[in-house]
Tab-separated table of C-alpha atoms in Angstrom:
chain	number	residue	atom	x	y	z
A	248	UNK	CA	4.022	13.251	-50.143
A	249	UNK	CA	4.379	10.955	-47.260
A	250	UNK	CA	7.226	9.058	-48.930
A	251	UNK	CA	9.220	12.251	-49.453
A	252	UNK	CA	8.710	13.364	-45.916
A	253	UNK	CA	9.485	10.090	-44.375
A	254	UNK	CA	12.609	9.742	-46.587
A	255	UNK	CA	13.532	13.382	-45.524
A	256	UNK	CA	13.179	12.587	-41.865
A	257	UNK	CA	15.155	9.440	-42.100
A	258	UNK	CA	17.957	11.387	-43.924
A	259	UNK	CA	17.877	13.897	-41.298
A	260	UNK	CA	17.940	11.377	-38.582
A	261	UNK	CA	20.887	9.484	-40.175
A	262	UNK	CA	22.684	12.802	-40.487
A	263	UNK	CA	22.018	13.773	-36.863
A	264	UNK	CA	23.143	10.279	-35.547
A	265	UNK	CA	26.369	10.526	-37.604
A	266	UNK	CA	27.167	13.997	-36.194
A	267	UNK	CA	26.289	12.876	-32.737
A	268	UNK	CA	28.456	9.809	-32.813
A	269	UNK	CA	31.247	11.610	-34.397
A	270	UNK	CA	31.423	14.690	-32.089
A	271	UNK	CA	29.807	13.467	-28.813
A	272	UNK	CA	33.248	12.984	-27.071
A	273	UNK	CA	34.628	16.276	-28.276
A	274	UNK	CA	31.372	18.153	-27.221
A	275	UNK	CA	31.596	16.529	-23.729
A	276	UNK	CA	35.267	17.308	-23.548
A	277	UNK	CA	34.814	21.000	-24.443
A	278	UNK	CA	31.814	21.277	-22.000
A	279	UNK	CA	33.769	19.642	-19.212
A	280	UNK	CA	36.721	21.982	-19.851
A	281	UNK	CA	34.449	24.939	-19.082
A	282	UNK	CA	32.225	23.418	-16.372
A	283	UNK	CA	34.641	21.023	-14.518
A	284	UNK	CA	31.797	18.782	-13.586
A	285	UNK	CA	30.792	15.716	-15.592
A	286	UNK	CA	27.110	15.770	-14.829
A	287	UNK	CA	26.967	19.511	-15.952
A	288	UNK	CA	28.991	18.812	-19.034
A	289	UNK	CA	26.410	16.063	-19.923
A	290	UNK	CA	23.644	18.559	-19.352
A	291	UNK	CA	25.406	21.074	-21.674
A	292	UNK	CA	26.257	18.624	-24.376
A	293	UNK	CA	22.680	17.258	-24.351
A	294	UNK	CA	21.134	20.782	-24.639
A	295	UNK	CA	23.697	21.618	-27.486
A	296	UNK	CA	22.844	18.527	-29.435
A	297	UNK	CA	19.142	19.299	-29.219
A	298	UNK	CA	19.778	22.748	-30.466
A	299	UNK	CA	21.774	21.367	-33.269
A	300	UNK	CA	19.055	18.975	-34.149
A	301	UNK	CA	16.642	21.925	-34.574
A	302	UNK	CA	19.139	23.640	-36.784
A	303	UNK	CA	20.360	20.644	-38.618
A	304	UNK	CA	19.621	22.214	-42.042
A	305	UNK	CA	22.307	24.736	-41.320
A	306	UNK	CA	25.011	22.142	-41.304
A	307	UNK	CA	26.356	21.247	-44.675
A	308	UNK	CA	29.118	18.561	-44.748
A	309	UNK	CA	29.309	16.985	-41.300
A	310	UNK	CA	32.987	16.055	-41.841
A	311	UNK	CA	34.039	19.600	-42.761
A	312	UNK	CA	36.139	21.507	-40.280
A	313	UNK	CA	33.604	24.292	-40.144
A	314	UNK	CA	30.988	21.756	-38.927
A	315	UNK	CA	33.324	20.944	-35.867
A	316	UNK	CA	33.691	24.673	-35.186
A	317	UNK	CA	30.027	25.268	-35.393
A	318	UNK	CA	29.177	22.503	-32.857
A	319	UNK	CA	31.890	23.491	-30.453
A	320	UNK	CA	30.648	27.147	-30.659
A	321	UNK	CA	27.192	25.971	-29.589
A	322	UNK	CA	28.362	23.583	-26.746
A	323	UNK	CA	30.692	26.189	-25.295
A	324	UNK	CA	27.931	28.763	-25.424
A	325	UNK	CA	25.478	26.424	-23.528
A	326	UNK	CA	28.260	25.501	-21.074
A	327	UNK	CA	28.975	29.261	-20.248
A	328	UNK	CA	25.210	29.799	-19.787
A	329	UNK	CA	25.139	26.785	-17.333
A	330	UNK	CA	28.222	28.089	-15.556
A	331	UNK	CA	26.665	31.409	-15.099
A	332	UNK	CA	23.523	29.891	-13.731
A	333	UNK	CA	25.520	27.819	-11.416
A	334	UNK	CA	27.436	30.656	-10.099
A	335	UNK	CA	24.440	32.913	-10.057
A	336	UNK	CA	26.503	35.388	-11.754
A	337	UNK	CA	24.655	38.368	-13.121
A	338	UNK	CA	25.586	39.172	-16.617
A	339	UNK	CA	24.780	42.763	-17.363
A	340	UNK	CA	23.879	43.432	-20.855
A	341	UNK	CA	24.052	47.234	-21.379
A	342	UNK	CA	22.549	49.065	-24.307
A	343	UNK	CA	26.010	50.564	-24.978
A	344	UNK	CA	25.915	49.683	-28.661
A	345	UNK	CA	23.314	52.360	-29.198
A	346	UNK	CA	25.518	55.192	-27.909
A	347	UNK	CA	29.137	53.949	-28.543
A	348	UNK	CA	30.872	55.611	-31.518
A	349	UNK	CA	33.278	52.631	-31.979
A	350	UNK	CA	33.871	51.391	-35.398
A	351	UNK	CA	36.178	48.933	-37.039
A	352	UNK	CA	38.048	50.648	-39.922
A	353	UNK	CA	38.162	48.693	-43.199
A	354	UNK	CA	41.868	50.065	-43.741
A	355	UNK	CA	42.982	48.462	-40.368
A	356	UNK	CA	41.083	45.123	-41.152
A	357	UNK	CA	42.710	44.826	-44.580
A	358	UNK	CA	46.218	45.032	-42.975
A	359	UNK	CA	45.861	42.318	-40.469
A	360	UNK	CA	47.189	38.911	-41.468
A	361	UNK	CA	45.031	35.711	-41.282
A	362	UNK	CA	47.324	34.360	-38.541
A	363	UNK	CA	47.015	37.468	-36.410
A	364	UNK	CA	43.361	37.612	-36.970
A	365	UNK	CA	43.067	34.040	-35.956
A	366	UNK	CA	44.773	34.953	-32.644
A	367	UNK	CA	42.727	37.966	-32.148
A	368	UNK	CA	39.289	36.260	-32.772
A	369	UNK	CA	40.404	33.549	-30.476
A	370	UNK	CA	41.140	36.093	-27.807
A	371	UNK	CA	37.567	37.410	-27.730
A	372	UNK	CA	35.211	36.352	-24.845
A	373	UNK	CA	33.684	33.020	-25.860
A	374	UNK	CA	30.108	34.440	-25.667
A	375	UNK	CA	30.886	37.292	-27.936
A	376	UNK	CA	32.994	35.162	-30.230
A	377	UNK	CA	30.206	32.659	-30.851
A	378	UNK	CA	27.848	35.318	-31.979
A	379	UNK	CA	30.504	36.805	-34.248
A	380	UNK	CA	31.220	33.523	-35.839
A	381	UNK	CA	27.627	32.487	-36.188
A	382	UNK	CA	27.034	35.882	-37.988
A	383	UNK	CA	30.112	36.146	-40.219
A	384	UNK	CA	31.364	32.573	-40.650
A	385	UNK	CA	27.952	30.873	-40.955
A	386	UNK	CA	25.865	33.795	-42.175
A	387	UNK	CA	23.054	33.363	-39.633
A	388	UNK	CA	20.493	36.050	-39.061
A	389	UNK	CA	20.195	37.625	-35.681
A	390	UNK	CA	17.068	35.682	-35.115
A	391	UNK	CA	18.543	32.439	-35.958
A	392	UNK	CA	21.469	33.026	-33.681
A	393	UNK	CA	19.120	33.947	-30.872
A	394	UNK	CA	17.181	30.806	-31.390
A	395	UNK	CA	20.348	28.702	-31.506
A	396	UNK	CA	21.934	30.142	-28.418
A	397	UNK	CA	18.791	30.713	-26.527
A	398	UNK	CA	19.066	34.509	-26.223
A	399	UNK	CA	17.002	37.447	-27.504
A	400	UNK	CA	17.874	39.276	-30.767
A	401	UNK	CA	18.701	42.259	-28.730
A	402	UNK	CA	21.200	40.275	-26.841
A	403	UNK	CA	22.647	38.988	-30.118
A	404	UNK	CA	23.083	42.611	-31.252
A	405	UNK	CA	24.748	43.567	-28.005
A	406	UNK	CA	27.194	40.580	-28.022
A	407	UNK	CA	27.942	41.168	-31.708
A	408	UNK	CA	28.773	44.806	-30.902
A	409	UNK	CA	30.897	43.738	-28.062
A	410	UNK	CA	32.798	41.131	-30.250
A	411	UNK	CA	33.707	43.964	-32.681
A	412	UNK	CA	34.631	46.200	-29.836
A	413	UNK	CA	36.977	43.594	-28.447
A	414	UNK	CA	38.441	43.056	-31.770
A	415	UNK	CA	39.070	46.826	-32.173
A	416	UNK	CA	40.590	46.945	-28.602
A	417	UNK	CA	42.894	43.978	-29.382
A	418	UNK	CA	43.918	45.717	-32.690
A	419	UNK	CA	44.741	48.867	-30.697
A	420	UNK	CA	46.784	46.874	-28.339
A	421	UNK	CA	48.709	45.378	-31.266
A	422	UNK	CA	49.461	48.848	-32.558
A	423	UNK	CA	47.151	48.714	-35.658
A	424	UNK	CA	45.128	51.717	-34.559
A	425	UNK	CA	46.336	55.013	-33.417
A	426	UNK	CA	45.036	56.335	-30.022
C	22	UNK	CA	27.212	43.953	-47.816
C	23	UNK	CA	29.810	46.623	-47.524
C	24	UNK	CA	33.515	46.137	-47.794
C	25	UNK	CA	34.078	45.975	-44.009
C	26	UNK	CA	31.403	43.426	-43.561
C	27	UNK	CA	33.003	41.404	-46.380
C	28	UNK	CA	36.295	41.541	-44.584
C	29	UNK	CA	34.926	40.437	-41.301
C	30	UNK	CA	33.003	37.572	-43.072
C	31	UNK	CA	36.193	36.441	-44.747
C	32	UNK	CA	38.186	36.487	-41.545
C	33	UNK	CA	35.427	34.802	-39.709
C	34	UNK	CA	35.223	32.055	-42.260
C	35	UNK	CA	39.006	31.502	-42.304
C	36	UNK	CA	38.866	31.430	-38.503
C	37	UNK	CA	36.111	28.847	-38.414
C	38	UNK	CA	37.994	26.691	-40.906
C	39	UNK	CA	41.260	26.837	-39.006
C	40	UNK	CA	39.552	26.353	-35.673
C	41	UNK	CA	37.661	23.277	-37.089
C	42	UNK	CA	40.942	21.746	-38.280
C	43	UNK	CA	42.298	22.324	-34.819
C	44	UNK	CA	39.319	20.599	-33.324
C	45	UNK	CA	39.623	17.567	-35.662
C	46	UNK	CA	43.226	17.146	-34.451
C	47	UNK	CA	41.926	17.457	-30.889
C	48	UNK	CA	39.285	14.699	-31.707
C	49	UNK	CA	41.945	12.397	-33.016
C	50	UNK	CA	44.077	12.935	-29.823
C	51	UNK	CA	40.868	12.363	-27.720
C	52	UNK	CA	40.253	9.056	-29.541
C	53	UNK	CA	43.756	7.652	-29.230
C	54	UNK	CA	44.232	8.737	-25.612
C	55	UNK	CA	41.056	7.057	-24.500
C	56	UNK	CA	39.884	9.930	-22.433
C	57	UNK	CA	37.207	8.799	-20.006
C	58	UNK	CA	34.002	10.456	-21.431
C	59	UNK	CA	31.243	7.805	-21.147
C	60	UNK	CA	28.715	8.782	-23.707
C	61	UNK	CA	26.047	6.158	-23.181
C	62	UNK	CA	23.859	8.322	-20.861
C	63	UNK	CA	24.234	11.392	-23.134
C	64	UNK	CA	23.104	9.202	-26.056
C	65	UNK	CA	19.908	8.072	-24.182
C	66	UNK	CA	19.193	11.542	-23.173
C	67	UNK	CA	19.576	13.167	-26.623
C	68	UNK	CA	17.977	10.322	-28.603
C	69	UNK	CA	14.952	10.149	-26.226
C	70	UNK	CA	14.267	13.780	-27.066
C	71	UNK	CA	15.028	13.754	-30.831
C	72	UNK	CA	13.291	10.543	-31.699
C	73	UNK	CA	9.793	11.479	-30.386
C	74	UNK	CA	10.119	14.749	-32.302
C	75	UNK	CA	10.322	12.811	-35.467
C	76	UNK	CA	7.489	10.691	-34.467
C	77	UNK	CA	5.395	13.653	-33.297
C	78	UNK	CA	6.070	15.622	-36.472
C	79	UNK	CA	4.928	12.671	-38.656
C	80	UNK	CA	1.838	12.110	-36.453
C	81	UNK	CA	0.929	15.865	-36.741
C	82	UNK	CA	1.157	15.676	-40.570
C	83	UNK	CA	-1.000	12.567	-40.625
C	84	UNK	CA	-3.437	13.946	-38.164
C	85	UNK	CA	-3.725	17.173	-39.868
C	86	UNK	CA	-4.225	15.501	-43.370
C	87	UNK	CA	-6.889	13.118	-41.828
C	88	UNK	CA	-8.616	15.958	-40.211
C	89	UNK	CA	-8.705	17.953	-43.360
C	90	UNK	CA	-10.248	14.937	-45.312
C	91	UNK	CA	-12.875	14.585	-42.542
C	92	UNK	CA	-13.665	18.185	-42.741
C	93	UNK	CA	-14.050	18.010	-46.444
C	94	UNK	CA	-16.333	14.902	-46.219
C	95	UNK	CA	-18.324	16.492	-43.402
C	96	UNK	CA	-18.585	19.571	-45.321
C	97	UNK	CA	-20.007	17.870	-48.400
C	98	UNK	CA	-22.582	16.042	-46.237
C	99	UNK	CA	-23.669	19.231	-44.508
C	100	UNK	CA	-23.876	21.221	-47.758
C	101	UNK	CA	-25.853	18.450	-49.731
C	102	UNK	CA	-29.094	18.936	-47.857
C	103	UNK	CA	-28.593	22.646	-47.193
C	104	UNK	CA	-28.137	23.310	-50.915
C	105	UNK	CA	-31.477	21.879	-51.669
C	106	UNK	CA	-33.345	24.048	-49.079
C	107	UNK	CA	-34.594	27.512	-49.442
C	108	UNK	CA	-32.941	30.226	-47.441
C	109	UNK	CA	-35.808	30.570	-45.042
C	110	UNK	CA	-35.430	26.934	-43.988
C	111	UNK	CA	-31.850	27.233	-43.118
C	112	UNK	CA	-31.008	26.381	-39.549
C	113	UNK	CA	-28.324	27.718	-37.160
C	114	UNK	CA	-24.732	27.103	-38.230
C	115	UNK	CA	-23.013	24.387	-36.054
C	116	UNK	CA	-20.610	27.015	-35.052
C	117	UNK	CA	-23.258	29.695	-34.281
C	118	UNK	CA	-22.292	31.644	-31.146
C	119	UNK	CA	-18.624	30.683	-31.509
C	120	UNK	CA	-17.323	33.308	-33.862
C	121	UNK	CA	-13.592	32.977	-35.067
C	122	UNK	CA	-11.303	35.678	-33.706
C	123	UNK	CA	-9.289	37.051	-36.531
C	124	UNK	CA	-5.629	37.750	-36.149
C	125	UNK	CA	-5.138	41.426	-35.517
C	126	UNK	CA	-1.347	41.428	-35.768
C	127	UNK	CA	1.470	40.755	-38.309
C	128	UNK	CA	2.750	37.246	-38.087
C	129	UNK	CA	6.588	37.498	-37.202
C	130	UNK	CA	9.207	37.020	-39.724
C	131	UNK	CA	10.183	33.385	-40.197
C	132	UNK	CA	6.736	32.154	-39.179
C	133	UNK	CA	3.931	30.906	-41.408
C	134	UNK	CA	0.316	30.090	-40.430
C	135	UNK	CA	-0.016	26.383	-40.955
C	136	UNK	CA	-3.528	25.769	-39.534
C	137	UNK	CA	-6.599	27.063	-37.814
C	138	UNK	CA	-9.421	25.539	-35.922
C	139	UNK	CA	-12.476	26.764	-33.891
C	140	UNK	CA	-12.559	24.956	-30.672
C	141	UNK	CA	-16.003	26.082	-29.385
C	142	UNK	CA	-15.210	29.565	-27.926
C	143	UNK	CA	-11.515	29.267	-28.678
C	144	UNK	CA	-9.883	30.193	-31.900
C	145	UNK	CA	-6.642	28.109	-32.409
C	146	UNK	CA	-3.937	29.169	-34.722
C	147	UNK	CA	-0.841	27.041	-35.636
C	148	UNK	CA	2.343	28.617	-36.950
C	149	UNK	CA	5.292	26.864	-38.492
C	150	UNK	CA	8.692	28.294	-37.340
C	151	UNK	CA	11.758	28.107	-39.820
C	152	UNK	CA	13.744	27.165	-36.688
C	153	UNK	CA	11.354	24.220	-35.816
C	154	UNK	CA	9.971	25.848	-32.801
C	155	UNK	CA	6.380	25.771	-33.785
C	156	UNK	CA	3.882	27.987	-32.119
C	157	UNK	CA	0.241	27.443	-31.182
C	158	UNK	CA	-1.925	30.535	-30.385
C	159	UNK	CA	-5.184	30.273	-28.574
C	160	UNK	CA	-7.408	33.184	-28.520
C	161	UNK	CA	-10.622	33.448	-26.446
C	162	UNK	CA	-12.948	36.501	-25.743
C	163	UNK	CA	-12.716	37.058	-21.955
C	164	UNK	CA	-12.496	39.971	-19.590
C	165	UNK	CA	-10.498	37.779	-17.144
C	166	UNK	CA	-6.939	38.010	-16.463
C	167	UNK	CA	-4.975	34.755	-17.332
C	168	UNK	CA	-4.314	32.255	-14.690
C	169	UNK	CA	-0.849	33.231	-13.479
C	170	UNK	CA	-0.068	30.503	-11.031
C	171	UNK	CA	3.609	29.514	-11.386
C	172	UNK	CA	4.164	32.029	-14.297
C	173	UNK	CA	6.724	34.866	-14.256
C	174	UNK	CA	5.300	38.378	-14.669
C	175	UNK	CA	6.913	40.532	-17.432
C	176	UNK	CA	6.197	43.629	-19.478
C	177	UNK	CA	6.123	43.579	-23.328
C	178	UNK	CA	5.750	47.037	-24.871
C	179	UNK	CA	4.434	48.321	-21.530
C	180	UNK	CA	1.741	45.681	-21.233
C	181	UNK	CA	1.637	42.937	-18.577
C	182	UNK	CA	2.205	39.285	-19.743
C	183	UNK	CA	3.008	36.112	-17.930
C	184	UNK	CA	5.505	33.563	-19.097
C	185	UNK	CA	7.002	30.169	-18.178
C	186	UNK	CA	9.381	27.732	-19.699
C	187	UNK	CA	10.620	24.256	-18.793
C	188	UNK	CA	8.432	21.118	-18.324
C	189	UNK	CA	8.900	20.505	-22.033
C	190	UNK	CA	7.229	23.613	-23.356
C	191	UNK	CA	7.159	27.342	-23.034
C	192	UNK	CA	4.091	29.420	-22.429
C	193	UNK	CA	3.192	33.189	-22.784
C	194	UNK	CA	-0.293	34.502	-21.933
C	195	UNK	CA	-1.794	37.903	-21.545
C	196	UNK	CA	-5.173	39.772	-22.043
C	197	UNK	CA	-5.504	42.350	-24.711
C	198	UNK	CA	-8.732	44.340	-25.473
C	199	UNK	CA	-10.778	41.646	-23.995
C	200	UNK	CA	-9.221	38.648	-25.653
C	201	UNK	CA	-7.230	36.091	-23.688
C	202	UNK	CA	-4.101	35.098	-25.665
C	203	UNK	CA	-2.201	31.925	-24.841
C	204	UNK	CA	0.853	31.024	-26.824
C	205	UNK	CA	2.921	27.823	-26.462
C	206	UNK	CA	5.939	26.429	-28.158
C	207	UNK	CA	8.131	23.469	-27.596
C	208	UNK	CA	11.489	25.121	-26.829
C	209	UNK	CA	12.302	28.628	-26.380
C	210	UNK	CA	10.144	31.193	-24.708
C	211	UNK	CA	11.894	33.903	-26.750
C	212	UNK	CA	10.033	32.481	-29.843
C	213	UNK	CA	6.876	33.428	-28.204
C	214	UNK	CA	8.255	36.948	-27.401
C	215	UNK	CA	8.360	37.712	-31.065
C	216	UNK	CA	4.491	37.195	-31.135
C	217	UNK	CA	4.060	39.096	-27.787
C	218	UNK	CA	5.892	42.016	-29.359
C	219	UNK	CA	3.704	42.035	-32.420
C	220	UNK	CA	0.439	41.622	-30.454
C	221	UNK	CA	0.962	43.997	-27.633
């Protein structure tokens, strides 16, 4: 049993070190782009890597484009949390998702081209976008997303709702949905 | 999964792939431009935290296995003379007066009980988290409120509880029905909230 566990740990360590070495500059660069301060960017990248280490099993091929997107999603989210803390900006999470009757129609979604959707998803607020991607692109549960981003499950639900609402709003602006 | 969810999934996956390719290009540009992002300090910080976790995990496994073996050996030694005695001659159990407190709640999803020990009056339960944020729950019969120095007061399902995070671990404590609960984990205080929600 110990042999297997030791090997597993060594493999995990190698995988993590590979990911760390490959993406460390990009992670710092992305964090710096949000925080504008090297020390804070290092704090964010460090925290993001620790969270990634804890969720290493969710990463398949470290060289796949999806891996880069996954890592950057995490570091951006951590950076935004740090930024909010630095600015002591209160981020109000309302229970709007419980009462709002908004919905994304299948018919509308099926008409949107991939290129257009790429632009639309890119236009969603980073904090909502990250939850949206972790849920739909990576298939994580709300609990897993909460653990990864350091937020409650309730917060995950709220942000996911807001992501879809933002998408619906952007689609409306693009003329896909009638007023 | 309904059709709409499938469409969202498809779009999100395509987005992640395209975004990832864009990031790979950005990484190549970063490498070739020699952007000044010194990473030595980051490496020290991250590896310092990651490596002890590996060591700690291995140590925990070895310690748990050793404890289990000792427990079995001790159990055999205790039972051997006891089995040869009549019931009238049986003495007090070594744990007499320190009754284990049973779990009175459903273990939250994603957690499995990985161990238990009775530390005198304290019942200590160990839970493994699928997200690697393992939880230790200590329960002790006590009418007293928890020591709340330095903790933040909060309410879970209308009941008072106290929490803290930082300093390398998170803590959640409260008293319910004369039992003092203390929950700790390594990372995220939200991990403990899942338990708090089930207990309170």
